[in-house]
Amino acid sequence: MNLFAIRSLRWRLVAVMVLADLIVAITTGIVTYTSQNGSLKNQVVTRARGGALILAAGAAPIFSFPNTPAERKSLLNKLVSTLPHNVGIGGAAVYNASGCIKVLAPPGPLPRCAPTGRLQGTRELSNGDMQAFATIEGVTGPVGYASVTASSKSADSDLRKSTIASAAVRALGVLIFFLLSLAIAQYLLGPLENLARAAESVGSGDLSTRLPEANSTELASLAHTFNTMTSALEQRIKQLSFLASAGSTLPNTFRNGGDVRPIIAQFCEQIGAGGAGLVPRGEGDPEPLWYGTDGSRDPACLSLALKLAQDARSADAFVTEGRAIMVVPVLGNTVFVAVRDATQPFTREEQQVVINFAYQLGIAADNARLFESQQEALQVKDQFLSIVSHELRTPLTTIKGYSQMLRRKLGSDPVNERYAANIDAQVTRLTRLVDDLLDVTRFSRGQFELKFSPTDLRPMLEDVVTRFRIVAPRHTFNLELDDSPLTGEWDHDRLEQVLNNLLSNAVKYSPDAGTVTVRAMRRGDSVEVRVRDTGIGIDEENQRHLFERFYRAGGDANDIKGLGLGLYVTQRIVDAHHGHISVQSAVGEGSEFTVVLPSAPLSLETASTVQST
Ligand code: ADP
């Protein structure tokens, strides 16, 4: 049997113990059998010898008295018949002095006469019986020989019985030993198996697994080590996952103007600190952001932290004034301080956790301050833009009215008419810029609204292209419209603004004139509009940023006037229709802008509001 093939340590131990017990049982069985066998043989010999001596002693007087041969024979027969056959005496014979048989009981195939030299001692017969001889002493010397045969049958049966009995006892012993070894294996290996199970459960992620440490054996100290290791691991993982979640919750909480003290409280719980937070290094700095375990500001703890922050130049852990302290200078003029009981100085691992959290908190607080001031600046800028745009809009409308009136009045004078037309074109351009600026401020404030209504792109495209043919006579305009319906629920004016932007860019960025092709087709539930030009084109890097606010591609486009708002506004309008805009372009070959508009926007509302980003 290959013991190493048994995978369970418990069954291996049981197998070893039972095997050892079997070897002992078999060995002692063999020894016992051999010694019993020998002693039973001796008994048979003794019995035969004793019988022969008794028979010789009894036969001696019969030979000594002058009996007739017949009487002697009859007496000898009687004597032989008195031998106790029940104790295993098998047979008897009396020989005369010449070695010839006088009496034989029971009759058997013994030779009638034998040399007297052979009628001595004992010998084993072929059937295992023992034959013993004794000399019948007369007055003058030996007068005959007595022989008694002791049967070995009873001895064999005794031996068999005792062998069976002892084998049964040994089998019972092996069984008892088997049960005992099971109990021993459980006693010895139970804790080991528990340890293996616990290690497996920790391996599969259950870090709350603990082992009983009841007694004081080596296994108990192993269990203690295991428990210490697992709780350290559990604590470390909790701290790491806390840090990971704090990394995202801190900036969000700051940004949303929430209270970060509950997060500092969680940190205190993780690290067992009585108080922690960000404190200013000098006067006039931001307010302390402090959490004390009693839920309010712990004055003693906080004043100690404020005092220690003054001299903190690098991350440090020490014990002072009956408290264990960790200070971490972070961004700006602030220091993170964690305070806990002096009996628990911060370990190296804990210092790492504190430093990590301190930086997260410090950076998030700093970012929040920056974000806040940036938001304020943006608000001021948006307000300024909005006011300026509104202020410009009114005089521009007036100028436009007058320039159109002038054009009509001076229509007969081609030179003056050209001047008036020029004024009109410049005012139109300025008005568009101001409108774009106004849209930008609307996006920022979340005040941009669409008015959805059933709209047909076909007449709109025809109108827009016709207008561009007039204002850009040097360019060639192709309009290719699909026969399928080009209708949908859209904001008519805003879509016209999209088309105007795309076509005016196509004209503007084809300074040497060229061909502008406008195509529209139905694509399932959407309508696709493509505006293609043969202008200067846009390189890949610029294509990535085209739709950003105030973005202008450099290079040849630098010479062409613009604010970098047209495509930004265009994309926001398309987005508000739940559509999509993309560009394909190659420098020197031209560009193609594709707008895809779902016929029915996902959420069909009468008004949609675009939030600022
Ligand atoms: P603006 O034209 O006022 O600069 P836009 O937002 O309309 O602002 O366009 C942003 C930039 O994208 C432009 O400055 C220009 O470099 C590039 N651009 C837009 N349309 C085209 C076009 N059809 N061909 C080449 N460049 C273009």
XYZ file of C-alpha atoms and ligand atoms in Angstrom:
640
model
C 0.000 0.000 0.000
C 1.385 3.394 -0.939
C 0.716 5.624 2.048
C 1.692 8.729 0.128
C -1.193 8.078 -2.256
C -3.566 8.867 0.639
C -4.197 12.598 0.349
C -5.764 13.142 3.739
C -3.228 13.506 6.538
C -5.800 12.112 8.961
C -6.255 8.844 7.015
C -2.524 8.614 6.490
C -1.972 8.720 10.245
C -4.738 6.161 10.839
C -3.250 3.879 8.171
C 0.234 4.099 9.718
C -1.065 3.348 13.195
C -3.264 0.442 12.069
C -0.435 -0.972 9.960
C 1.920 -0.831 12.938
C -0.686 -2.508 15.121
C -1.219 -5.244 12.494
C 2.521 -5.924 12.344
C 2.695 -6.177 16.151
C -0.405 -8.425 16.254
C 0.900 -10.773 13.553
C 4.398 -10.989 15.114
C 3.129 -11.701 18.621
C 0.618 -14.187 17.146
C 3.420 -16.098 15.455
C 5.583 -16.088 18.600
C 2.677 -17.207 20.789
C 1.719 -19.942 18.345
C 5.292 -21.262 18.208
C 5.747 -21.297 21.974
C 2.309 -22.868 22.583
C 3.014 -25.473 19.972
C 6.324 -26.367 21.736
C 4.799 -26.589 25.181
C 1.914 -28.771 23.976
C 4.409 -31.143 22.308
C 6.266 -31.349 25.635
C 3.030 -32.208 27.391
C 2.426 -35.102 24.962
C 5.959 -36.402 25.554
C 5.535 -36.113 29.328
C 2.210 -37.881 29.137
C 3.679 -40.731 27.078
C 6.685 -41.016 29.388
C 4.588 -40.973 32.546
C 2.265 -43.578 31.061
C 5.212 -45.788 30.121
C 6.714 -45.500 33.633
C 3.364 -46.306 35.281
C 2.871 -49.225 32.925
C 6.429 -50.480 33.612
C 5.947 -50.147 37.353
C 2.634 -52.031 37.180
C 3.994 -54.714 34.881
C 7.114 -55.445 37.008
C 5.336 -57.554 39.697
C 3.391 -59.403 37.011
C 6.662 -60.422 35.415
C 8.212 -61.277 38.801
C 5.575 -63.704 40.006
C 5.562 -67.172 38.513
C 2.313 -66.843 36.729
C 1.437 -68.940 33.812
C 1.914 -67.165 30.506
C -1.852 -67.059 30.031
C -2.399 -65.551 33.455
C 0.433 -63.108 32.906
C -1.096 -62.027 29.616
C -4.495 -61.621 31.166
C -3.031 -59.550 34.031
C -1.044 -57.423 31.633
C -4.177 -56.848 29.534
C -6.036 -55.711 32.615
C -3.152 -53.451 33.535
C -3.073 -51.891 30.075
C -6.817 -51.389 30.106
C -6.523 -49.372 33.341
C -4.412 -46.704 31.620
C -6.336 -43.394 31.454
C -7.159 -43.142 27.723
C -9.218 -40.047 28.299
C -6.092 -37.925 28.946
C -4.688 -38.673 25.534
C -3.039 -42.005 26.111
C -3.464 -43.536 22.695
C -2.095 -47.035 23.031
C 0.161 -49.284 25.099
C 2.310 -52.323 24.611
C 4.313 -54.610 26.838
C 7.401 -56.289 25.439
C 9.281 -59.239 27.005
C 12.972 -59.120 27.684
C 13.689 -60.277 24.153
C 11.820 -57.353 22.684
C 8.708 -59.207 21.514
C 5.227 -57.850 22.158
C 3.272 -59.589 24.910
C 0.307 -57.301 25.051
C -0.793 -54.620 22.606
C -3.792 -52.412 23.069
C -5.384 -51.433 20.894
C -4.154 -53.924 18.363
C -2.094 -52.192 15.688
C 0.448 -52.739 13.003
C 3.474 -52.637 15.301
C 6.231 -55.142 14.465
C 5.923 -58.157 16.731
C 9.512 -58.007 17.837
C 12.104 -55.263 17.868
C 15.733 -54.993 18.942
C 15.719 -54.108 22.631
C 18.073 -51.241 21.908
C 15.256 -49.436 20.126
C 12.835 -49.897 23.027
C 14.344 -46.927 24.903
C 13.504 -43.259 25.298
C 10.852 -41.541 23.186
C 10.183 -41.109 19.480
C 7.697 -39.380 17.317
C 5.514 -41.531 15.130
C 4.629 -40.675 11.546
C 1.142 -39.416 12.603
C 2.748 -37.026 15.127
C 1.927 -39.161 18.193
C 4.707 -39.677 20.762
C 5.763 -43.173 21.830
C 7.713 -43.531 25.105
C 9.442 -46.607 26.440
C 10.291 -47.686 30.019
C 12.224 -50.714 31.180
C 10.361 -53.208 33.361
C 12.874 -53.990 36.035
C 12.886 -57.488 37.596
C 14.868 -58.590 40.613
C 17.837 -59.595 38.493
C 17.542 -56.971 35.734
C 15.221 -55.947 32.911
C 12.358 -58.410 32.392
C 10.598 -56.465 29.700
C 9.687 -53.088 28.239
C 6.581 -50.999 28.490
C 5.544 -48.654 25.727
C 2.840 -46.003 25.839
C 1.752 -43.814 22.936
C 0.345 -40.370 23.707
C -1.900 -38.869 21.052
C -1.078 -35.385 19.753
C -4.666 -34.887 18.521
C -5.976 -33.238 21.652
C -2.879 -31.055 21.784
C -3.468 -29.979 18.182
C -7.093 -29.232 18.868
C -6.098 -27.262 21.985
C -3.552 -25.378 19.930
C -6.106 -24.635 17.214
C -8.653 -23.450 19.739
C -6.188 -21.192 21.497
C -4.885 -19.881 18.135
C -8.427 -19.034 16.961
C -9.214 -17.429 20.298
C -6.069 -15.335 20.305
C -6.569 -14.388 16.620
C -10.097 -13.215 17.452
C -8.796 -11.232 20.417
C -6.118 -9.671 18.222
C -8.634 -8.815 15.468
C -10.787 -7.142 18.103
C -7.648 -5.389 19.303
C -6.917 -4.131 15.795
C -10.487 -2.878 15.473
C -10.306 -1.087 18.819
C -6.924 0.307 17.838
C -8.390 1.521 14.524
C -11.129 3.411 16.372
C -8.576 4.710 18.847
C -6.301 5.911 16.058
C -9.267 7.727 14.482
C -9.806 9.555 17.753
C -6.077 10.294 18.066
C -5.938 11.548 14.474
C -8.897 13.814 15.177
C -7.260 15.065 18.359
C -3.904 15.704 16.723
C -4.918 16.732 13.228
C -8.249 18.461 13.934
C -6.537 21.775 14.744
C -4.284 21.397 11.694
C -7.307 20.764 9.483
C -9.018 23.803 11.010
C -5.906 25.809 10.195
C -5.920 24.535 6.603
C -9.640 25.361 6.261
C -9.101 28.806 7.758
C -6.176 29.500 5.406
C -8.354 28.411 2.487
C -11.170 30.694 3.577
C -8.753 33.634 3.962
C -7.400 32.787 0.508
C -10.906 32.975 -0.915
C -11.360 36.454 0.542
C -13.025 35.970 3.936
C -10.609 37.923 6.101
C -12.839 37.698 9.173
C -11.816 34.033 9.631
C -10.250 33.343 13.048
C -9.007 30.141 14.781
C -9.730 29.131 18.394
C -6.686 29.651 20.643
C -8.086 27.621 23.584
C -5.129 25.588 24.893
C -1.445 26.274 25.168
C -0.002 23.796 22.680
C 2.242 24.698 19.755
C -0.886 24.570 17.571
C -2.539 27.195 19.763
C 0.423 29.503 19.307
C 0.267 28.773 15.568
C -3.435 29.697 15.680
C -2.543 32.873 17.558
C 0.056 33.811 14.917
C -2.459 33.041 12.178
C -5.123 35.204 13.849
C -2.703 38.091 14.351
C -1.576 37.872 10.741
C -5.150 37.690 9.411
C -6.408 40.620 11.470
C -3.391 42.707 10.400
C -4.145 41.772 6.797
C -7.837 42.538 7.245
C -7.069 45.905 8.769
C -4.568 46.729 6.026
C -7.032 45.815 3.283
C -9.756 47.855 4.987
C -7.386 50.809 5.179
C -6.380 50.426 1.530
C -9.966 50.160 0.326
C -10.853 53.147 2.504
C -8.018 55.118 0.891
C -9.159 54.004 -2.568
C -12.735 55.133 -1.952
C -11.584 58.353 -0.226
C -9.622 59.118 -3.408
C -12.892 59.573 -5.301
C -15.304 60.673 -2.537
C -13.112 63.498 -1.191
C -12.898 65.531 -4.443
C -16.616 64.984 -5.163
C -17.652 65.974 -1.659
C -15.504 69.105 -1.815
C -16.758 69.970 -5.298
C -20.404 69.551 -4.287
C -19.816 71.714 -1.235
C -20.463 68.750 1.106
C -19.000 68.132 4.553
C -15.814 66.032 4.427
C -15.688 65.567 8.196
C -17.579 62.230 8.049
C -14.793 60.991 5.751
C -12.151 62.189 8.241
C -14.212 60.415 10.938
C -13.996 57.173 8.928
C -10.253 57.703 8.668
C -10.023 58.156 12.472
C -11.942 54.901 12.903
C -9.605 53.044 10.530
C -6.486 54.265 12.249
C -7.858 54.427 15.796
C -7.181 58.155 16.013
C -8.959 60.397 18.505
C -8.845 63.380 16.182
C -7.486 64.305 12.772
C -7.729 67.000 10.152
C -6.139 69.792 8.163
C -4.923 72.746 10.209
C -3.297 75.973 9.016
C 0.379 76.560 9.719
C 0.050 80.278 10.286
C -2.534 82.878 11.067
C -4.928 84.144 8.421
C -4.857 80.749 6.700
C -7.986 78.690 5.991
C -10.119 77.485 8.867
C -9.093 74.126 10.411
C -10.896 71.163 8.890
C -10.923 69.024 12.008
C -12.751 65.967 13.319
C -12.653 64.800 16.945
C -14.042 61.400 17.952
C -16.745 62.934 20.126
C -18.291 64.263 16.920
C -17.429 67.883 17.690
C -14.106 69.672 17.730
C -12.042 68.281 20.562
C -10.505 71.574 21.876
C -7.523 69.951 23.602
C -6.730 67.788 20.609
C -7.233 70.591 18.098
C -5.195 73.176 20.018
C -2.333 70.666 20.287
C -2.596 70.023 16.529
C -2.571 73.787 15.798
C 0.509 74.201 17.991
C 2.406 71.281 16.405
C 1.527 72.369 12.860
C 3.591 75.552 13.278
C 6.900 73.656 13.271
C 5.975 70.761 10.985
C 8.387 70.790 8.058
C 8.185 67.162 6.948
C 6.048 64.099 7.671
C 6.857 62.927 11.188
C 5.451 60.655 13.906
C 6.245 61.168 17.593
C 4.786 61.086 21.101
C 4.247 64.292 23.021
C 2.028 65.606 25.813
C 0.615 62.139 26.417
C -0.479 61.650 22.789
C 0.892 59.895 19.726
C 1.079 62.433 16.890
C 1.578 62.248 13.153
C 2.092 65.480 11.199
C 2.134 65.682 7.380
C 2.654 69.082 5.695
C 0.506 69.116 2.567
C -0.183 71.548 -0.261
C -0.556 75.191 0.521
C 0.126 76.314 4.035
C -1.717 73.473 5.717
C -0.596 70.499 7.803
C -2.483 67.273 8.304
C -2.361 66.156 11.931
C -3.584 62.851 13.405
C -3.724 62.435 17.187
C -4.228 59.268 19.175
C -3.431 57.662 22.517
C 0.263 57.722 23.513
C 0.161 53.962 24.135
C -0.258 53.457 20.393
C 2.531 55.226 18.510
C 2.037 55.145 14.732
C 3.690 52.125 13.078
C 5.531 52.424 9.764
C 2.567 50.966 7.848
C 0.140 53.302 9.603
C 2.361 56.272 8.824
C 2.071 55.368 5.124
C -1.719 55.272 5.415
C -1.769 58.631 7.205
C 0.538 60.244 4.609
C -1.596 58.847 1.805
C -4.829 60.143 3.289
C -3.231 63.485 4.200
C -2.215 64.094 0.593
C -5.606 63.033 -0.731
C -7.339 65.395 1.666
C -4.856 68.224 1.087
C -4.979 67.956 -2.697
C -8.772 67.666 -2.733
C -9.099 70.738 -0.459
C -6.666 72.680 -2.614
C -8.418 71.625 -5.832
C -11.720 72.608 -4.291
C -10.345 76.067 -3.494
C -8.960 76.377 -7.031
C -12.218 75.081 -8.493
C -14.171 77.584 -6.451
C -12.056 80.544 -7.534
C -12.112 79.255 -11.126
C -15.891 79.001 -10.967
C -16.063 82.536 -9.632
C -13.792 83.774 -12.424
C -15.886 81.924 -15.005
C -19.041 83.405 -13.575
C -17.589 86.906 -13.771
C -16.471 86.228 -17.356
C -19.893 84.850 -18.362
C -21.606 87.828 -16.774
C -19.283 90.166 -18.621
C -19.841 88.353 -21.920
C -23.563 88.355 -21.440
C -23.696 92.068 -20.602
C -21.359 93.063 -23.446
C -23.196 90.879 -25.964
C -26.567 92.286 -24.976
C -25.173 95.811 -25.076
C -23.727 95.185 -28.559
C -26.830 93.456 -29.908
C -29.037 96.571 -29.763
C -26.744 99.031 -31.618
C -25.899 96.312 -34.141
C -29.577 95.774 -34.929
C -29.952 99.548 -35.379
C -26.856 99.786 -37.645
C -28.128 96.818 -39.683
C -31.493 98.571 -40.168
C -29.805 101.787 -41.287
C -27.333 100.007 -43.600
C -30.229 98.213 -45.347
C -32.104 101.489 -45.625
C -28.979 103.127 -47.075
C -28.601 100.286 -49.611
C -32.146 100.868 -50.811
C -31.671 104.646 -50.984
C -28.275 104.528 -52.686
C -29.241 101.658 -54.948
C -28.804 103.864 -58.066
C -25.164 104.702 -57.198
C -23.098 101.513 -57.573
C -20.143 102.838 -55.518
C -22.267 103.975 -52.580
C -24.337 100.823 -52.863
C -21.124 98.744 -52.544
C -20.150 100.721 -49.405
C -23.561 100.149 -47.885
C -23.454 96.435 -48.831
C -20.056 96.195 -47.157
C -21.399 97.781 -43.974
C -24.322 95.355 -44.094
C -22.037 92.292 -44.511
C -19.738 93.379 -41.642
C -22.690 94.050 -39.351
C -24.138 90.613 -40.232
C -20.783 89.004 -39.334
C -20.589 90.942 -36.058
C -24.180 90.056 -35.230
C -23.378 86.362 -35.724
C -20.358 86.642 -33.448
C -22.413 88.373 -30.789
C -25.116 85.689 -31.168
C -22.523 82.970 -30.726
C -21.202 84.704 -27.598
C -24.723 84.948 -26.253
C -25.252 81.234 -26.921
C -22.043 80.427 -25.063
C -23.241 82.308 -22.003
C -26.604 80.522 -22.284
C -24.831 77.108 -22.328
C -22.770 78.099 -19.278
C -25.853 79.104 -17.340
C -27.931 76.133 -18.495
C -30.379 78.513 -20.164
C -30.146 77.144 -23.686
C -33.485 75.854 -24.897
C -34.713 74.163 -28.063
C -38.199 74.453 -29.493
C -39.036 71.210 -31.247
C -41.546 71.199 -34.084
C -42.101 69.105 -37.268
C -39.365 70.374 -39.589
C -38.514 69.599 -43.196
C -34.813 69.918 -44.042
C -35.435 69.978 -47.812
C -36.786 73.566 -48.158
C -34.423 74.729 -45.402
C -31.366 73.401 -47.267
C -32.620 74.859 -50.558
C -33.060 78.299 -48.906
C -29.684 78.266 -47.174
C -27.811 77.173 -50.314
C -29.626 79.787 -52.414
C -28.582 82.505 -49.942
C -24.957 81.356 -50.000
C -24.963 81.332 -53.802
C -25.769 85.040 -53.553
C -23.293 86.022 -50.816
C -20.442 83.853 -52.132
C -20.751 84.132 -55.907
C -17.172 82.910 -56.539
C -17.945 79.500 -55.004
C -19.834 76.703 -56.698
C -22.632 75.113 -54.607
C -24.020 71.639 -55.303
C -27.130 70.474 -53.514
C -27.855 66.733 -53.617
C -31.023 65.746 -51.782
C -32.313 62.219 -51.315
C -35.859 61.479 -52.555
C -36.815 60.055 -49.189
C -38.460 62.388 -46.625
C -35.955 64.594 -44.815
C -38.279 65.440 -41.957
C -38.102 65.210 -38.176
C -38.953 66.785 -34.831
C -36.320 69.519 -34.632
C -35.756 73.168 -33.706
C -36.052 74.846 -37.083
C -34.069 78.019 -36.304
C -31.283 76.212 -34.497
C -30.841 73.737 -37.372
C -30.655 76.642 -39.771
C -27.940 78.085 -37.516
C -26.059 74.739 -37.771
C -26.259 74.768 -41.586
C -25.231 78.437 -41.758
C -22.198 77.745 -39.568
C -21.077 74.738 -41.624
C -21.597 76.461 -44.979
C -19.971 79.726 -43.908
C -16.931 77.722 -42.644
C -16.844 75.819 -45.955
C -16.756 79.143 -47.797
C -14.451 80.859 -45.295
C -11.825 78.099 -45.280
C -11.767 77.799 -49.097
C -10.053 81.167 -49.687
C -9.370 80.462 -53.360
C -13.058 79.722 -53.934
C -13.946 76.122 -54.775
C -16.856 73.745 -54.681
C -19.157 73.263 -51.706
C -21.336 70.161 -51.891
C -24.294 69.761 -49.568
C -25.925 66.333 -49.426
C -28.790 65.079 -47.320
C -30.167 61.554 -47.100
C -32.267 59.385 -44.828
C -30.465 56.712 -42.834
C -33.088 54.580 -41.080
C -34.600 56.648 -38.270
C -32.150 59.491 -38.856
C -31.339 62.110 -41.445
C -27.734 62.693 -42.424
C -26.430 66.015 -43.760
C -22.952 66.315 -45.250
C -21.209 69.601 -46.075
C -18.111 69.075 -48.151
C -15.619 71.692 -49.333
C -12.420 71.733 -51.349
C -10.664 74.135 -48.963
C -7.503 74.135 -46.855
C -8.407 71.035 -44.802
C -7.588 70.315 -41.144
C -4.790 68.119 -39.779
C -5.550 65.227 -37.391
C -4.369 66.963 -34.212
C -6.653 69.955 -34.865
C -9.574 67.710 -35.805
C -9.519 66.371 -32.216
C -10.113 69.868 -30.737
C -12.291 71.571 -33.381
C -15.452 71.463 -31.311
C -13.886 72.978 -28.194
C -14.842 76.465 -27.056
C -12.674 79.249 -28.585
C -10.542 76.671 -30.403
C -8.959 77.789 -33.646
C -6.720 75.615 -35.780
C -3.406 77.320 -36.561
C -1.603 77.304 -39.936
C -3.374 78.752 -42.955
C -6.568 79.217 -40.921
C -4.767 81.850 -38.827
C -5.170 84.392 -41.596
C -8.919 83.898 -41.601
C -10.910 85.812 -38.992
C -12.988 84.020 -36.394
C -13.558 83.482 -32.695
C -13.505 79.669 -32.553
C -17.115 79.469 -31.378
C -19.076 78.407 -34.479
C -18.334 74.652 -34.280
C -18.678 74.664 -30.482
C -22.174 76.130 -30.746
C -22.960 73.805 -33.677
C -22.019 70.704 -31.708
C -24.044 71.800 -28.668
C -27.128 72.295 -30.871
C -26.657 68.879 -32.535
C -26.127 67.257 -29.107
C -29.322 68.869 -27.831
C -31.117 67.116 -30.717
C -29.497 63.829 -29.531
C -27.586 63.827 -32.793
C -23.939 63.568 -33.685
C -21.425 65.640 -35.631
C -18.095 64.453 -37.020
C -15.409 65.622 -39.430
C -13.275 64.005 -42.080
C -10.510 66.075 -43.533
C -7.085 66.084 -45.150
C -4.793 69.111 -45.287
C -4.907 70.767 -48.742
C -7.749 68.547 -49.949
C -10.780 69.861 -48.104
C -13.106 68.859 -45.301
C -16.427 67.112 -44.885
C -18.647 67.685 -41.839
C -21.375 65.089 -41.188
C -24.383 65.754 -38.997
C -26.683 62.879 -38.035
C -30.063 63.838 -36.576
C -32.557 61.317 -35.205
C -35.973 62.130 -36.693
C -37.564 61.774 -33.271
C -35.177 62.776 -30.487
C -34.927 60.180 -27.668
C -36.883 62.262 -25.235
C -39.435 64.107 -27.292
C -39.999 67.255 -25.315
C -41.287 70.559 -26.458
C -38.255 72.147 -24.944
C -34.857 70.773 -24.134
C -32.284 72.438 -21.955
C -28.553 72.040 -22.460
C -26.583 72.107 -19.233
C -23.212 73.770 -19.069
C -20.105 71.565 -19.103
P -14.083 80.138 -36.371
O -14.375 79.768 -37.779
O -14.800 81.342 -35.929
O -12.635 80.180 -36.069
P -15.285 77.608 -35.751
O -15.646 77.034 -34.457
O -16.330 77.693 -36.769
O -14.631 78.985 -35.421
O -14.120 76.763 -36.322
C -13.062 76.390 -35.527
C -11.817 76.127 -36.329
O -12.026 74.975 -37.154
C -11.514 77.223 -37.283
O -10.687 78.182 -36.698
C -10.813 76.513 -38.416
O -9.445 76.422 -38.162
C -11.393 75.121 -38.379
N -12.402 74.914 -39.421
C -13.739 74.942 -39.285
N -14.356 74.623 -40.446
C -13.368 74.392 -41.335
C -13.350 74.019 -42.721
N -14.482 73.799 -43.415
N -12.163 73.835 -43.304
C -11.025 74.029 -42.622
N -10.967 74.401 -41.343
C -12.127 74.571 -40.687
